[in-house]
Amino acid sequence: MVPSRGVLRPLGLSEVRITGGFWAQRQATNSRATLDHGREWMDKLGWTGNFTAEVGQGSAERRGREFSDSEVYKLVEAMSWETGRLADPTRDNEIAELTAMIAGAQAEDGYLHTAYGRPGQRARYGDLAWGHELYCAGHLLQASVARARTSGDDALLNVARRVADHVCEEFGPAGRDAVCGHPEIEPGLVELFRVTGEQRYLDQAALFVARRGRRTLPRHEFGWSYFSDDIPVREAKVLRGHAVRALYLAAGVVDLAVETGDDELLETVAAQFDRTLARRTYLTGGMGSRHLDEAFSDDFVLPADRAYSETCAGIAAIMVAWRLMLATGRERYADVIERILYNVVATAIGDDGRSFFYAHTLHQRSLTAVLPGDVEQLGFGGGPRAPWFEVSCCLANTARMLASLSTYVASVDDEGLRVHQYADADIDTALADGRRVGLRMRTGYPDDGTVGIEVTAAEPGPWTLALRLPAWAAGATVTVNGEPAPATGDRVVLRRDFAVGDRIVLALPMRPRFTRPDPRIDAVRGCVAVEQGPVVLCAESVGGELDLDSLRVDAGTDPAADGGVTVRGVAEELPERPWPYADAGPVGRRTALDVPLVPYHRWARSGPSTMRVWLPTT
């Protein structure tokens, strides 16, 4: 994503490289396992074959849900970012093969979807609420942008331009006055505009956004808010309805506001997102608390044991936060990104890279089931991570996030360079005035709060290096060549004539801490959670040996961190009763114990288990 204006300029894959540590391990797993796993399953289920079937080279019967084309597109996008991160001729050939298949299924007028418009299929655009035609097109456009930015091959970009031209003809001012039930075409069109400079793509995105909220889609049991079609974008106060739909739309609206210079629209969406963070977001950064419609609920309705918190919603929230940070320069959005990365994205994929969570509960009451490795799952909760789901948007979404993750590490502003995320990374870029700078960052983060940065390139003259101070990091310190520097506010700002070899050390306090919920969150009133740095911790009982529902924590005694985090508490053995209500609560025998906690992103990796993030207090 390369916006034409904004406070910050993002850095590309060639300017930032993650070299080791927490995220490099996950990028390596993504590269060697997850991408191939996605391709294997899409081939096995016929989702890739749907494209060849259109030209008579495969099964005549289309397979998969109406949106399965989009999963192929997201996989191609992930592969494209991965080849930009790490050159791989074999992967590059695979992208070319998939591109040829996709191009072969495109109609003469540019329309492209394998479920509609062919003999024996439903008519094009006959069901805009559920057909996902424009949604799939949006993911294709984003895949083409990734391919264009990471290679000299414009084959997929040519396919995407024909799709976008068709959309502009079909849904332009003289065409259908309608929107898609699942937003996604909006950010896709703006990103394609940024690559091609074609104004009509930006204009079409603006038209789709202007049409939202007029209730042109059919009535539905979940209401128009499910489709983000209940209230015009400029009048809404908070994100609502289906979480992924709402967040994808918000990302597209931010893109549109940036490219058209509409600062009023930008601040409107920022306010919607801020209110959503303040009232409708889980401690992990997860969004969406209703399983029934994968949706946001009312303010402060955030039940831990029924948390939906879809992986895709977390990634979409990162997309929105990143766009808002680039546009406004507000560092607090980098805190949001960090929270979601460590507690949703890092939680989603199994250690083998071949299993994943779709939804993210914060309280698992029953032992997670043992799932076969060769059967797709129909349900989305209950764990452990499954090899595949009937709806598997989250795997390819996580894959594209991991492959492009280094682009979220740092940015450039008018004064210098800003570091937003801490990881082993090498940065080599140009400042706004064209001077080249380089940094080598090394850290054990998030297990260790010490971040060492060495200047590896610096041309003469002063410039500013800014380092994010997370909101949780009270007491952080920083030194430059051994000399202390101020560390207050939301970032350390160091302005000087840096020289090669200069060393900056940022020390973030990593002591575990209790976190208490807003008292309006009824579901976890009287509970505490524990965090350490950016990581949410949880109590896990592998094999169910400890009844976590009997646990009570002493919130007056700080968590201990000697060889692992523990909290002091009791296990209360409550009596069985014929009726679960009475004029006085039951009292049982209590056993004192120190409860070990693990990072939430590590849960359900050691066998069937129960788990809870929010712990009742004594």
Coordinates of C-alpha atoms in Angstrom, one line a residue:
M1 CA 0.0 0.0 0.0
V2 CA 1.5 3.3 -1.1
P3 CA -0.8 6.2 -0.4
S4 CA -0.2 9.5 -2.3
R5 CA -0.4 11.6 0.8
G6 CA -0.2 11.3 4.6
V7 CA 1.9 12.1 7.6
L8 CA 4.0 8.9 7.2
R9 CA 5.4 7.1 4.1
P10 CA 5.4 3.3 4.5
L11 CA 8.5 1.3 3.6
G12 CA 8.5 -1.6 1.2
L13 CA 9.8 -5.1 1.4
S14 CA 13.1 -4.0 -0.1
E15 CA 13.6 -1.4 2.6
V16 CA 12.8 -3.5 5.7
R17 CA 13.8 -7.1 6.3
I18 CA 12.9 -9.1 9.4
T19 CA 16.0 -11.2 10.1
G20 CA 15.4 -13.3 13.2
G21 CA 13.4 -13.9 16.3
F22 CA 9.7 -14.3 17.0
W23 CA 8.3 -13.1 13.6
A24 CA 11.1 -14.5 11.4
Q25 CA 10.3 -17.9 12.8
R26 CA 6.7 -17.4 11.8
Q27 CA 7.6 -16.1 8.4
A28 CA 9.8 -19.1 7.8
T29 CA 6.9 -21.4 8.7
N30 CA 4.6 -19.5 6.5
S31 CA 7.0 -19.8 3.6
R32 CA 7.9 -23.5 4.0
A33 CA 4.5 -24.9 5.1
T34 CA 1.5 -22.6 5.2
L35 CA 1.5 -21.5 1.6
D36 CA 1.9 -25.0 0.3
H37 CA -0.7 -26.3 2.7
G38 CA -3.2 -23.7 1.4
R39 CA -2.5 -24.7 -2.2
E40 CA -2.8 -28.4 -1.5
W41 CA -6.2 -28.0 0.1
M42 CA -7.5 -25.7 -2.6
D43 CA -6.4 -28.2 -5.2
K44 CA -7.9 -31.1 -3.3
L45 CA -11.2 -29.4 -2.8
G46 CA -11.4 -28.1 -6.4
W47 CA -11.2 -24.4 -5.7
T48 CA -8.3 -23.9 -8.0
G49 CA -9.8 -26.3 -10.5
N50 CA -12.9 -24.1 -10.8
F51 CA -10.8 -21.8 -13.0
T52 CA -9.7 -24.5 -15.4
A53 CA -13.3 -25.9 -15.4
E54 CA -14.4 -22.7 -17.0
V55 CA -12.5 -23.5 -20.1
G56 CA -13.3 -27.2 -20.2
Q57 CA -10.1 -28.6 -18.7
G58 CA -11.4 -29.9 -15.5
S59 CA -14.6 -31.0 -13.8
A60 CA -17.7 -29.3 -15.2
E61 CA -19.1 -29.0 -11.7
R62 CA -18.0 -26.0 -9.7
R63 CA -16.9 -26.8 -6.2
G64 CA -16.8 -24.7 -3.0
R65 CA -18.8 -21.8 -1.6
E66 CA -19.6 -18.8 -3.7
F67 CA -16.6 -16.9 -2.3
S68 CA -14.0 -19.6 -2.8
D69 CA -12.4 -17.7 -5.7
S70 CA -11.3 -15.1 -3.2
E71 CA -9.3 -17.7 -1.2
V72 CA -7.3 -18.5 -4.3
Y73 CA -6.7 -14.7 -4.9
K74 CA -5.5 -14.2 -1.3
L75 CA -3.2 -17.2 -1.6
V76 CA -1.7 -15.6 -4.8
E77 CA -1.3 -12.3 -2.9
A78 CA 0.5 -14.1 0.0
M79 CA 2.8 -15.9 -2.5
S80 CA 3.5 -12.6 -4.2
W81 CA 4.5 -10.8 -1.0
E82 CA 6.6 -13.9 -0.1
T83 CA 8.5 -13.7 -3.4
G84 CA 9.1 -10.0 -2.7
R85 CA 10.4 -10.9 0.7
L86 CA 12.5 -13.9 -0.4
A87 CA 13.2 -14.5 -4.1
D88 CA 12.1 -18.0 -5.1
P89 CA 11.9 -19.0 -8.8
T90 CA 9.7 -22.1 -8.0
R91 CA 7.2 -20.0 -6.1
D92 CA 7.3 -17.4 -8.9
N93 CA 6.5 -20.1 -11.5
E94 CA 3.6 -21.2 -9.3
I95 CA 2.2 -17.7 -9.3
A96 CA 2.5 -17.5 -13.1
E97 CA 0.7 -20.9 -13.3
L98 CA -2.2 -19.7 -11.1
T99 CA -2.3 -16.4 -13.0
A100 CA -2.7 -18.2 -16.3
M101 CA -5.5 -20.3 -14.8
I102 CA -7.3 -17.2 -13.5
A103 CA -6.9 -15.4 -16.8
G104 CA -8.3 -18.4 -18.7
A105 CA -11.5 -18.1 -16.8
Q106 CA -12.1 -14.4 -17.5
A107 CA -15.0 -13.5 -19.8
E108 CA -14.5 -11.3 -22.9
D109 CA -16.0 -8.3 -21.2
G110 CA -13.7 -8.7 -18.2
Y111 CA -16.1 -10.3 -15.8
L112 CA -14.5 -13.0 -13.6
H113 CA -16.2 -15.3 -11.2
T114 CA -16.4 -19.1 -11.5
A115 CA -19.8 -19.5 -9.9
Y116 CA -22.0 -17.2 -12.1
G117 CA -22.8 -16.5 -15.7
R118 CA -21.8 -19.7 -17.4
P119 CA -24.2 -22.3 -18.8
G120 CA -26.1 -24.0 -16.0
Q121 CA -25.0 -21.3 -13.5
R122 CA -26.9 -18.5 -11.8
A123 CA -27.0 -15.1 -13.6
R124 CA -24.4 -12.5 -12.9
Y125 CA -25.2 -10.1 -10.1
G126 CA -28.5 -11.8 -9.3
D127 CA -27.8 -11.9 -5.6
L128 CA -25.6 -8.9 -4.6
A129 CA -26.3 -9.5 -0.9
W130 CA -24.7 -13.0 -0.8
G131 CA -23.1 -13.6 -4.2
H132 CA -19.7 -12.1 -3.2
E133 CA -18.9 -11.3 -6.8
L134 CA -17.5 -7.8 -6.1
Y135 CA -15.9 -9.1 -2.9
C136 CA -13.9 -11.7 -4.9
A137 CA -13.1 -9.0 -7.5
G138 CA -11.7 -6.8 -4.7
H139 CA -9.3 -9.6 -3.5
L140 CA -8.2 -10.2 -7.1
L141 CA -7.3 -6.5 -7.4
Q142 CA -5.3 -6.6 -4.1
A143 CA -3.5 -9.7 -5.3
S144 CA -2.6 -8.0 -8.6
V145 CA -1.2 -5.0 -6.7
A146 CA 1.0 -7.3 -4.6
R147 CA 2.2 -9.0 -7.7
A148 CA 2.9 -5.7 -9.5
R149 CA 4.8 -4.3 -6.5
T150 CA 7.0 -7.4 -6.1
S151 CA 7.8 -8.4 -9.7
G152 CA 8.1 -7.1 -13.2
D153 CA 5.2 -9.5 -14.3
D154 CA 2.1 -7.6 -15.2
A155 CA 0.0 -10.6 -16.3
L156 CA -2.2 -10.6 -13.2
L157 CA -2.4 -6.8 -13.3
N158 CA -3.8 -7.0 -16.8
V159 CA -6.5 -9.4 -15.6
A160 CA -7.3 -7.1 -12.7
R161 CA -7.6 -4.0 -14.9
R162 CA -10.1 -5.8 -17.1
V163 CA -12.1 -6.8 -14.1
A164 CA -12.0 -3.2 -12.7
D165 CA -13.0 -1.8 -16.1
H166 CA -16.0 -4.2 -16.2
V167 CA -17.0 -3.2 -12.6
C168 CA -16.8 0.5 -13.6
E169 CA -19.0 -0.1 -16.6
E170 CA -21.5 -2.3 -14.8
F171 CA -21.7 -0.2 -11.6
G172 CA -20.7 3.2 -12.7
P173 CA -22.9 6.3 -12.8
A174 CA -24.9 5.0 -15.7
G175 CA -24.9 1.4 -14.5
R176 CA -26.4 -0.6 -11.6
D177 CA -27.1 1.6 -8.5
A178 CA -26.0 -1.1 -6.1
V179 CA -23.4 -2.3 -3.7
C180 CA -22.0 -5.7 -2.7
G181 CA -23.1 -7.4 0.5
H182 CA -19.5 -7.9 1.5
P183 CA -17.3 -4.8 1.2
E184 CA -13.8 -5.4 -0.2
I185 CA -14.1 -4.0 -3.7
E186 CA -13.6 -0.5 -2.2
P187 CA -10.0 -0.9 -1.0
G188 CA -9.2 -3.1 -4.0
L189 CA -10.2 -0.3 -6.4
V190 CA -8.2 2.4 -4.5
E191 CA -5.1 0.2 -4.4
L192 CA -5.4 -0.5 -8.1
F193 CA -5.7 3.2 -8.7
R194 CA -2.5 3.8 -6.8
V195 CA -0.6 1.4 -9.1
T196 CA -2.1 2.3 -12.4
G197 CA -3.1 6.0 -11.9
E198 CA -6.5 5.2 -13.5
Q199 CA -8.9 7.8 -12.1
R200 CA -12.1 5.9 -12.9
Y201 CA -11.1 3.2 -10.3
L202 CA -10.9 5.8 -7.6
D203 CA -14.2 7.4 -8.7
Q204 CA -15.9 4.0 -8.7
A205 CA -14.6 3.4 -5.1
A206 CA -16.1 6.8 -4.1
L207 CA -19.4 5.8 -5.7
F208 CA -19.6 2.5 -3.8
V209 CA -18.9 4.3 -0.5
A210 CA -21.5 7.0 -1.3
R211 CA -24.1 4.3 -1.9
R212 CA -23.5 2.5 1.4
G213 CA -26.2 2.9 4.0
R214 CA -29.2 3.5 1.8
R215 CA -30.5 0.0 2.4
T216 CA -30.5 -1.0 -1.2
L217 CA -29.7 -4.7 -0.3
P218 CA -32.6 -6.9 0.7
R219 CA -33.9 -7.1 4.2
H220 CA -32.2 -9.8 6.3
E221 CA -32.7 -11.4 9.7
F222 CA -29.5 -9.9 10.9
G223 CA -30.5 -6.4 9.7
W224 CA -28.9 -4.1 7.2
S225 CA -26.1 -3.4 9.6
Y226 CA -24.8 -6.9 8.8
F227 CA -23.9 -5.6 5.3
S228 CA -22.8 -2.1 6.5
D229 CA -25.8 -0.9 4.6
D230 CA -27.9 0.5 7.4
I231 CA -26.4 4.0 7.9
P232 CA -24.4 6.2 5.4
V233 CA -20.7 6.1 6.1
R234 CA -20.5 9.7 7.1
E235 CA -23.3 9.4 9.6
A236 CA -22.2 6.3 11.5
K237 CA -20.7 6.6 15.0
V238 CA -19.2 3.2 15.5
L239 CA -18.4 0.0 13.5
R240 CA -21.3 -2.5 13.7
G241 CA -22.7 -5.6 12.0
H242 CA -20.5 -8.3 10.5
A243 CA -17.0 -7.4 11.8
V244 CA -14.9 -8.3 8.7
R245 CA -17.3 -6.5 6.4
A246 CA -17.3 -3.4 8.6
L247 CA -13.5 -3.3 8.9
Y248 CA -12.9 -3.9 5.2
L249 CA -15.2 -1.1 4.4
A250 CA -13.5 1.2 6.9
A251 CA -10.1 0.4 5.3
G252 CA -11.5 1.3 1.9
V253 CA -13.0 4.5 3.2
V254 CA -9.7 5.6 4.8
D255 CA -8.0 4.9 1.4
L256 CA -10.6 6.9 -0.4
A257 CA -10.4 9.8 2.1
V258 CA -6.6 9.9 1.8
E259 CA -6.5 9.9 -2.0
T260 CA -9.3 12.5 -2.4
G261 CA -8.0 14.8 0.4
D262 CA -11.3 14.4 2.3
D263 CA -10.0 15.0 5.8
E264 CA -13.6 15.2 7.2
L265 CA -14.3 11.7 6.0
L266 CA -10.9 10.6 7.4
E267 CA -11.7 11.9 10.8
T268 CA -15.2 10.4 10.7
V269 CA -13.8 6.9 10.1
A270 CA -11.1 7.4 12.7
A271 CA -13.7 8.3 15.3
Q272 CA -15.8 5.2 14.4
F273 CA -12.7 3.0 14.8
D274 CA -11.7 4.7 18.1
R275 CA -15.1 4.2 19.6
T276 CA -15.0 0.6 18.4
L277 CA -11.7 0.1 20.2
A278 CA -13.0 1.7 23.3
R279 CA -16.3 -0.2 23.6
R280 CA -16.4 -3.2 21.3
T281 CA -12.9 -4.8 21.3
Y282 CA -11.5 -7.7 23.3
L283 CA -8.4 -7.5 25.4
T284 CA -6.5 -9.4 22.7
G285 CA -7.5 -6.8 20.1
G286 CA -10.0 -9.3 18.7
M287 CA -13.2 -7.9 17.2
G288 CA -16.7 -9.4 16.8
S289 CA -18.4 -11.0 19.8
R290 CA -21.3 -12.8 18.2
H291 CA -21.1 -16.2 16.7
L292 CA -24.5 -16.1 15.1
D293 CA -23.7 -13.3 12.6
E294 CA -19.9 -13.0 13.1
A295 CA -20.7 -9.5 14.3
F296 CA -20.0 -6.7 16.7
S297 CA -22.5 -6.6 19.5
D298 CA -23.6 -3.6 21.5
D299 CA -21.1 -1.5 23.6
F300 CA -19.3 -3.5 26.3
V301 CA -21.0 -6.8 25.3
L302 CA -17.7 -8.8 25.3
P303 CA -18.3 -12.3 26.7
A304 CA -15.1 -14.2 27.1
D305 CA -16.5 -17.7 26.6
R306 CA -18.5 -16.7 23.5
A307 CA -15.9 -14.5 21.9
Y308 CA -15.9 -14.9 18.2
S309 CA -12.9 -12.7 17.4
E310 CA -12.4 -14.0 13.9
T311 CA -8.8 -14.1 12.6
C312 CA -9.9 -12.2 9.5
A313 CA -11.4 -9.4 11.6
G314 CA -8.1 -9.0 13.5
I315 CA -6.2 -8.7 10.2
A316 CA -8.8 -6.3 8.9
A317 CA -8.4 -4.2 12.1
I318 CA -4.7 -4.1 11.4
M319 CA -5.4 -2.8 7.9
V320 CA -7.5 0.0 9.3
A321 CA -5.1 0.9 12.1
W322 CA -2.2 1.0 9.7
R323 CA -4.0 3.2 7.3
L324 CA -5.1 5.6 10.0
M325 CA -1.5 5.8 11.4
L326 CA 0.0 6.6 8.0
A327 CA -2.6 9.2 7.4
T328 CA -2.6 10.9 10.8
G329 CA 0.8 10.0 12.3
R330 CA -1.0 8.9 15.5
E331 CA 1.4 6.4 17.1
R332 CA -1.4 4.8 19.3
Y333 CA -2.6 2.9 16.2
A334 CA 0.7 1.1 16.2
D335 CA -0.2 -0.1 19.7
V336 CA -3.4 -1.6 18.3
I337 CA -1.4 -3.4 15.5
E338 CA 1.0 -4.8 18.1
R339 CA -1.8 -6.1 20.3
I340 CA -3.5 -7.9 17.4
L341 CA -0.3 -9.3 16.0
Y342 CA 0.8 -10.9 19.2
N343 CA -2.6 -12.1 20.4
V344 CA -4.6 -12.9 17.3
V345 CA -2.3 -13.4 14.3
A346 CA 0.4 -15.2 16.4
T347 CA -2.3 -17.3 18.0
A348 CA -4.0 -18.3 14.7
I349 CA -1.5 -20.6 13.0
G350 CA -0.2 -23.9 14.5
D351 CA 3.5 -24.5 15.0
D352 CA 3.5 -26.7 12.0
G353 CA 2.0 -24.0 9.8
R354 CA -0.7 -26.5 8.7
S355 CA -3.5 -25.8 11.2
F356 CA -5.3 -22.7 12.3
F357 CA -8.0 -21.1 14.4
Y358 CA -10.9 -19.4 12.6
A359 CA -12.4 -17.9 15.9
H360 CA -10.6 -17.1 19.1
T361 CA -12.4 -17.8 22.3
L362 CA -11.0 -16.3 25.5
H363 CA -12.4 -19.1 27.7
Q364 CA -12.4 -22.7 26.7
R365 CA -14.6 -24.6 29.3
S366 CA -14.4 -28.1 27.8
L367 CA -11.3 -29.9 26.5
T368 CA -10.4 -29.1 23.0
A369 CA -11.2 -31.9 20.5
V370 CA -8.7 -34.0 18.7
L371 CA -9.3 -33.3 15.0
P372 CA -8.1 -35.4 12.0
G373 CA -5.6 -33.8 9.8
D374 CA -7.3 -34.6 6.5
V375 CA -10.9 -33.5 7.2
E376 CA -12.3 -30.0 6.7
Q377 CA -14.2 -28.7 9.7
L378 CA -17.7 -27.2 9.4
G379 CA -17.7 -25.4 12.9
F380 CA -15.4 -22.5 13.7
G381 CA -14.8 -22.8 17.4
G382 CA -13.8 -25.2 20.1
G383 CA -10.2 -25.9 18.9
P384 CA -7.7 -27.2 18.6
R385 CA -6.5 -25.5 15.4
A386 CA -8.0 -27.3 12.4
P387 CA -6.2 -28.2 9.2
W388 CA -9.0 -26.7 7.1
F389 CA -12.5 -25.2 7.4
E390 CA -15.3 -25.2 4.9
V391 CA -14.8 -21.5 5.0
S392 CA -11.0 -21.0 5.1
C393 CA -10.6 -17.3 4.6
C394 CA -8.4 -17.0 7.7
L395 CA -5.5 -19.2 6.6
A396 CA -4.8 -17.3 3.4
N397 CA -5.4 -14.0 5.2
T398 CA -2.9 -14.8 7.9
A399 CA -0.4 -16.0 5.2
R400 CA -0.6 -12.7 3.3
M401 CA -0.2 -10.8 6.6
L402 CA 2.9 -12.7 7.7
A403 CA 4.5 -12.5 4.2
S404 CA 4.1 -8.7 4.2
L405 CA 4.8 -8.1 7.9
S406 CA 8.1 -6.2 7.5
T407 CA 6.2 -3.4 5.8
Y408 CA 4.6 -2.6 9.2
V409 CA 7.9 -2.2 11.1
A410 CA 8.9 1.4 10.3
S411 CA 8.0 4.5 8.2
V412 CA 9.4 7.8 7.2
D413 CA 8.0 11.2 8.0
D414 CA 9.2 14.8 7.1
E415 CA 11.7 14.7 10.0
G416 CA 13.2 11.3 9.7
L417 CA 12.5 7.6 10.5
R418 CA 9.9 6.2 12.9
V419 CA 10.1 2.6 14.3
H420 CA 6.7 1.2 15.1
Q421 CA 7.2 -2.5 15.8
Y422 CA 10.2 -4.2 17.5
A423 CA 11.8 -7.2 15.9
D424 CA 15.2 -8.3 14.6
A425 CA 15.2 -6.3 11.4
D426 CA 17.5 -4.5 9.0
I427 CA 16.3 -1.1 7.6
D428 CA 17.8 0.6 4.6
T429 CA 15.8 3.5 3.2
A430 CA 15.8 7.2 2.1
L431 CA 14.5 10.0 4.2
A432 CA 12.1 12.6 2.9
D433 CA 15.1 14.7 1.7
G434 CA 16.6 11.8 -0.1
R435 CA 19.5 11.0 2.3
R436 CA 20.1 7.3 2.9
V437 CA 19.8 5.9 6.4
G438 CA 20.2 2.4 7.7
L439 CA 19.5 0.7 11.0
R440 CA 20.2 -2.8 12.5
M441 CA 17.6 -3.7 15.2
R442 CA 18.2 -6.7 17.4
T443 CA 16.0 -7.8 20.3
G444 CA 14.5 -10.7 22.2
Y445 CA 11.1 -9.0 22.1
P446 CA 8.4 -9.9 23.2
D447 CA 10.1 -12.1 25.8
D448 CA 12.7 -9.5 26.5
G449 CA 12.1 -5.7 26.5
T450 CA 15.6 -4.6 25.5
V451 CA 15.8 -3.3 21.9
G452 CA 19.2 -2.5 20.5
I453 CA 19.5 -0.3 17.4
E454 CA 22.7 0.4 15.6
V455 CA 23.0 3.0 12.9
T456 CA 24.5 1.3 9.8
A457 CA 24.1 4.1 7.3
A458 CA 23.8 7.9 7.7
E459 CA 24.6 10.8 5.5
P460 CA 25.7 14.1 7.0
G461 CA 23.2 16.3 8.7
P462 CA 20.7 15.9 11.5
W463 CA 17.6 13.8 11.3
T464 CA 15.1 12.3 13.8
L465 CA 14.8 8.8 14.9
A466 CA 11.5 8.1 16.7
L467 CA 10.8 4.9 18.7
R468 CA 7.3 4.0 19.8
L469 CA 6.6 3.8 23.5
P470 CA 3.7 1.4 24.0
A471 CA 1.0 2.6 26.3
W472 CA 1.8 -0.2 28.8
A473 CA 5.5 0.7 29.0
A474 CA 5.6 3.2 31.9
G475 CA 9.1 3.5 33.1
A476 CA 10.9 2.8 29.8
T477 CA 14.4 4.1 29.4
V478 CA 16.6 4.9 26.4
T479 CA 20.3 5.6 25.9
V480 CA 22.2 6.9 23.0
N481 CA 25.8 5.7 23.0
G482 CA 25.4 5.0 26.7
E483 CA 24.0 8.5 27.5
P484 CA 20.3 8.6 28.8
A485 CA 17.7 10.4 26.7
P486 CA 14.1 11.4 27.6
A487 CA 11.5 8.7 27.2
T488 CA 8.0 10.1 27.7
G489 CA 4.8 10.3 25.7
D490 CA 4.0 7.9 22.9
R491 CA 7.5 7.8 21.4
V492 CA 11.1 8.6 22.0
V493 CA 12.2 11.4 19.7
L494 CA 16.0 11.5 19.0
R495 CA 17.2 14.3 16.7
R496 CA 20.9 14.5 16.0
D497 CA 23.6 14.1 13.4
F498 CA 23.7 10.4 13.6
A499 CA 26.9 8.6 12.6
V500 CA 27.5 5.0 11.5
G501 CA 28.0 2.9 14.7
D502 CA 25.8 5.0 16.9
R503 CA 23.9 2.7 19.3
I504 CA 20.5 3.3 20.8
V505 CA 19.2 1.0 23.5
L506 CA 15.5 1.1 24.4
A507 CA 14.5 -0.8 27.6
L508 CA 10.8 -1.5 28.0
P509 CA 9.6 -2.9 31.3
M510 CA 8.4 -6.4 30.9
R511 CA 7.1 -7.2 34.4
P512 CA 3.7 -9.0 34.3
R513 CA 0.8 -6.9 35.3
F514 CA -2.8 -7.3 36.2
T515 CA -5.4 -5.8 33.9
R516 CA -8.9 -5.0 35.0
P517 CA -11.9 -4.7 32.7
D518 CA -14.2 -1.7 32.3
P519 CA -17.0 -2.3 34.9
R520 CA -19.5 -2.0 32.1
I521 CA -18.3 -5.3 30.7
D522 CA -20.7 -7.4 32.7
A523 CA -19.4 -10.8 31.4
V524 CA -16.0 -10.4 33.2
R525 CA -16.8 -8.1 36.1
G526 CA -14.9 -9.2 39.1
C527 CA -12.1 -10.8 37.0
V528 CA -8.6 -9.8 36.2
A529 CA -6.3 -10.7 33.3
V530 CA -2.5 -10.7 33.2
E531 CA -0.4 -9.1 30.5
Q532 CA 3.4 -9.1 30.0
G533 CA 4.6 -6.5 27.6
P534 CA 2.4 -6.8 24.5
V535 CA 1.4 -10.4 25.3
V536 CA -1.9 -11.4 26.9
L537 CA -1.4 -14.4 29.2
C538 CA -3.9 -17.2 30.1
A539 CA -4.3 -20.1 32.4
E540 CA -4.3 -23.4 30.5
S541 CA -5.0 -26.8 31.8
V542 CA -3.6 -29.4 29.5
G543 CA -5.6 -32.6 29.9
G544 CA -8.0 -30.7 32.1
E545 CA -6.0 -31.6 35.3
L546 CA -7.0 -28.3 36.9
D547 CA -10.6 -27.1 36.9
L548 CA -10.0 -23.6 35.7
D549 CA -13.6 -22.6 36.6
S550 CA -12.8 -23.3 40.2
L551 CA -9.8 -20.9 40.2
R552 CA -9.8 -17.7 42.2
V553 CA -6.9 -15.3 41.9
D554 CA -5.5 -13.0 44.6
A555 CA -5.3 -9.7 42.8
G556 CA -3.7 -8.1 45.8
T557 CA -0.4 -10.0 45.1
D558 CA 1.5 -9.1 42.0
P559 CA 2.1 -11.8 39.4
A560 CA 5.5 -13.4 39.9
A561 CA 8.0 -13.8 37.0
D562 CA 10.6 -16.3 38.1
G563 CA 11.2 -18.6 35.3
G564 CA 7.7 -18.1 34.1
V565 CA 4.7 -16.1 35.1
T566 CA 2.5 -17.3 38.0
V567 CA -0.3 -15.8 40.0
R568 CA -1.3 -16.7 43.5
G569 CA -4.7 -18.0 44.1
V570 CA -6.9 -20.8 45.3
A571 CA -8.9 -23.7 43.7
E572 CA -12.3 -23.9 45.3
E573 CA -14.0 -27.3 45.3
L574 CA -17.7 -26.3 45.2
P575 CA -20.4 -28.6 46.3
E576 CA -22.9 -30.1 43.8
R577 CA -26.4 -28.7 44.2
P578 CA -29.8 -29.5 42.7
W579 CA -30.3 -25.9 41.6
P580 CA -27.6 -23.4 40.6
Y581 CA -29.3 -20.4 42.4
A582 CA -29.7 -19.6 46.1
D583 CA -29.9 -16.7 48.5
A584 CA -26.2 -17.2 49.3
G585 CA -23.4 -18.4 47.1
P586 CA -21.9 -21.8 47.7
V587 CA -18.8 -22.1 49.8
G588 CA -16.3 -24.9 49.2
R589 CA -13.0 -26.2 50.3
R590 CA -10.2 -24.0 49.1
T591 CA -6.7 -25.1 48.2
A592 CA -3.9 -22.5 47.9
L593 CA -1.8 -22.7 44.8
D594 CA 0.4 -20.8 42.4
V595 CA -1.1 -20.9 38.9
P596 CA 1.4 -20.9 36.0
L597 CA 0.3 -18.7 33.0
V598 CA 1.3 -19.0 29.4
P599 CA 1.1 -16.6 26.5
Y600 CA -2.4 -16.7 25.0
H601 CA -0.7 -17.3 21.6
R602 CA 0.7 -20.6 22.9
W603 CA -2.5 -22.1 24.1
A604 CA -3.8 -25.4 22.6
R605 CA -0.4 -26.4 21.3
S606 CA 0.3 -29.2 23.8
G607 CA -2.8 -31.4 23.5
P608 CA -6.4 -31.2 24.5
S609 CA -6.8 -28.4 27.0
T610 CA -9.1 -25.9 28.7
M611 CA -8.2 -22.2 29.0
R612 CA -9.2 -18.9 30.3
V613 CA -7.9 -15.4 30.0
W614 CA -10.1 -13.6 32.5
L615 CA -9.6 -15.0 36.0
P616 CA -12.1 -14.5 38.9
T617 CA -10.6 -12.9 42.0
T618 CA -10.8 -14.0 45.6

